[in-house]
Amino acid sequence: MASLISGTEVSKDIQAKLKQDVIELQNNLHNFRPGLRIVQVGGREDSNVYIRMKIKAATEIGIDAQHVKFPRTISETELLMELKEMNDDPTVHGIIVQMPLDCEYDIDSHKVTDAVSPEKDVDGLHTINEGRTAIGDLKGFLPCTPFGCIELIKRSGVQISGAKAVVLGRSKIVGTPASELLKWENATVTVCHSRTKNLEDEVRSADILVVGIGRPEMVRGSWVKPGAVVIDCGINVIPDSTKKTGKRLVGDVCFDEVKSVASHITPVPGGVGPMTVAMLMKNTVISAQRAAAKLLQRQWSLKPLHINPVVPVPNDITIARSQHPKDIAILADEIGLVGNEVSLYGNKKAKVSLKVKDRLKDRKDGKYVVVAGITPTPLGEGKSTTLVGLVQALCAHKNRNTIACLRQPSQGPTFGIKGGAAGGGYSQVIPMEDFNLHMTGDIHAVTAANNLLAAQLDTRMFHEATQSDQALYDRLVPRIKGQRTFSKIQLRRLVRLGINKVDPDSLTKEELGKFARLDINPETIMWSRVVDINDRYLREITVGQSPTEKGLTRTTGFTISVASEIMAVLALSKDLSDMKDRLSKMVVAFDKAGSPVTADDLGVTGAMMVLLKDAIEPTLMQTLEGTPVMVHAGPFANIAHGCSSIVADDIALKLVGEQGFVCTEAGFGSDIGMEKFFNIKCRASGKTPNAAVIVCTIRALKMHGGGPPVTAGAPLKKEYTEENLELLEKGIPNLLKHIENGQKFGVPVVVAINLHSNDTEREHALVKKAALEFGAFDAITCTHWGQGGAGAALLADAVIKACEQNTKFDFLYQTQATINDKLMTIAKNMYGAGSIDLTPKAKAAVKFFQDKGFDNLPICMSKTSGSLTGDPAIKGAPKGFNLLVQDIYLSAGAGFLVAMCGEISKMPGLPTRPCIYDIDLNTETGEIEGLF
């Protein structure tokens, strides 16, 4: 008499083990739970029975199993789209499509099963998983019923290796994969089917017999070799008058006959059936374990791109085009991004969803490094290039998870005097054309949102000037089909006004007028239109000159798009909710009673959010060596706070993990971008930096030592092309001041000397000696421009060691200090000033903002980048000078007060010979030329 192989008992053992596996997963990852989606089309009751069984088993194990039911009217296209969403959802680890599909329309079931991602195909029915099984690659998902059959045979104690196995049936779901699995267990396998000759003899030769032919009780006792192991995969309903239901379940094997011949046999029911469910659960847990392993994985599986530096170094665009970038989807996968966290813009750049932060919220942040510079020459000292070289060195050469976070370039400088801003030489972001031009349209979105608010501001003033309170109210809250209601944004305004009513018809005449009329004082308007090009003729304009505006003209002007407060809001927002709150609080003007008028008062917040909903997502690109770069936001450093976004840094810090590095830029010198990075950005983000890198050049230090002017487009004077230690030594105090600036915040400072071809070893030695004696953590000569990451390897080593130090980071001032105290603290500590003076206009602004309750905000100093002072002509590191503050204005949404120190144009102009003369499109190749 054969021993029963109880699938029910074995499945219980498997499910108990899986339950422990899920508990272990949750111990390692808080709130992590395996996710299974069971997709059903229609509502066949036989399918519902199986689905309930699967959900019950999953729930007992700890799997989040959800029954996703679609109507019989769903089309194939719609179903495939739904499956894609599940594929992209990182909380879903397993997807099964319950067959048959009960649909009114023809749906290709094979196309449907192949639409499930192979990584989530826990049924094991995807062509890729089937193919893997066929060639012996068992790392994919094995089909559940055959998988269960093998487990049952193993549990019987029978040796599979060397045994003669016969599989009766060749279906895609059971027979064919069962034969493959037996083969890879080293059995000698014969596959039989209804047309096999001498079928009984073939079956009788089997030491192991697996039956899945789909015919009730087809295999008789006389067909079975004495002592064989029989696995019955069949399930059939036959009439039985002895049963209350008049029917019973039987397998493809005549159990009563075969049990007296075989050594082991599976019953029906209670044999293979429970094992199918158990192995489905096992596959789901395996998928979840793989997903969890990725979350816990410390080291990326990133494959760098090789570069072959040549001498002399070609121009930037030639170098960029010599490299073939990775497909951005591959890079995204390498750094741990999944599914719907990545939106592809072609194959070289992609938007990264803020969902990453939620998925990785329990992962510890990586090391946080800010890169700034000394006071630069008009040529720039290679800060962005150094940052890119550093991350190439850390990631491609030191095997550390590392992401560079850079600002998006404005088209103003790109077409003006600077040209491209993707780094340079063998340390740049590629494709550099995409990086410098449009990219994913974020600046255009900022421009549109800014100008929408400007249009609404002027329009509202026009309508208030030409209508009565009642007419305004009736148009603002129109009656539609006899009913009128307040919109959400209007309800918020009512709350701010202290009017606790929701029925538009219940307002008093006074409340109605208070709600409808903003009563803006035109003299206080702080909001201007923007455009992302340098256009000096838009600095001051008159609007409203058309006869249709009834003489309601006013003087205003344009600023460059990256100077918009919306750009600062984008850079400082933590998420969509935070951005919405900041946008709503933007003060565009004050009313005639002196109260602030906000974007929310104008009703524009929601519309701006719609324009900006994609712009809040950073763009993933890559360096020349195939390491990741997050590009996001672009506030000017001498006008705004000059840092890339909090969102990009936050996502990057989670992706690199505890042992990784995020290197983010701060515009211009430490006195401008880095000071604002610490006092504004880190205050808003709550992040603590681990180190600062200060980039310098021998050329800039000589200029600060009294060298002749450095002019873009003009040849360098001999003082810069020949060794001159005396001039260099006189200029070193500028570097020391920038080192000191970093030290004042309690972070280690690493000096990166960006090598130029005219430099000498003695010049570098002099700078290193001075920097180290002054307290810099290290000072390194870097050759990344000509050698890529390899040329910044020593800088990477220094940064790694610096980030191992215990920092004592602190802000330079507390926001509760008075506006004057904060101005003086920055001027004295960052610039070396001895005193500050405020013009009458600035003094009036200080009193006004104090009276209005805006005095507890950080200060964003708008100052020349060409000098530590407010005068761009003064070089070096002067002490005790007086800093003049000419005006102060409010950026309430961004969350700071802007202090204007000197003439800082918010709308640059084009030079006599802008870069546009060199930029062209080759109409034969489609390539952009002259963008360096």
PDB file of C-alpha atoms in Angstrom, residues 116 246 279 284 554 751-752 794 824:
ATOM      1  CA  VAL A 116       3.625  40.935 -16.154  1.00  0.00           C
ATOM      2  CA  GLY A 246     -24.007  14.409  -6.828  1.00  0.00           C
ATOM      3  CA  MET A 279       4.754  27.685  -4.052  1.00  0.00           C
ATOM      4  CA  THR A 284       6.053  36.040  -3.741  1.00  0.00           C
ATOM      5  CA  ARG A 554       2.382 101.226 -14.397  1.00  0.00           C
ATOM      6  CA  VAL A 751      41.081  72.820  -0.746  1.00  0.00           C
ATOM      7  CA  ALA A 752      41.034  71.684  -4.375  1.00  0.00           C
ATOM      8  CA  LEU A 794      43.603  62.194  -4.211  1.00  0.00           C
ATOM      9  CA  MET A 824      26.152  92.502  10.465  1.00  0.00           C
TER      10      MET A 824
END
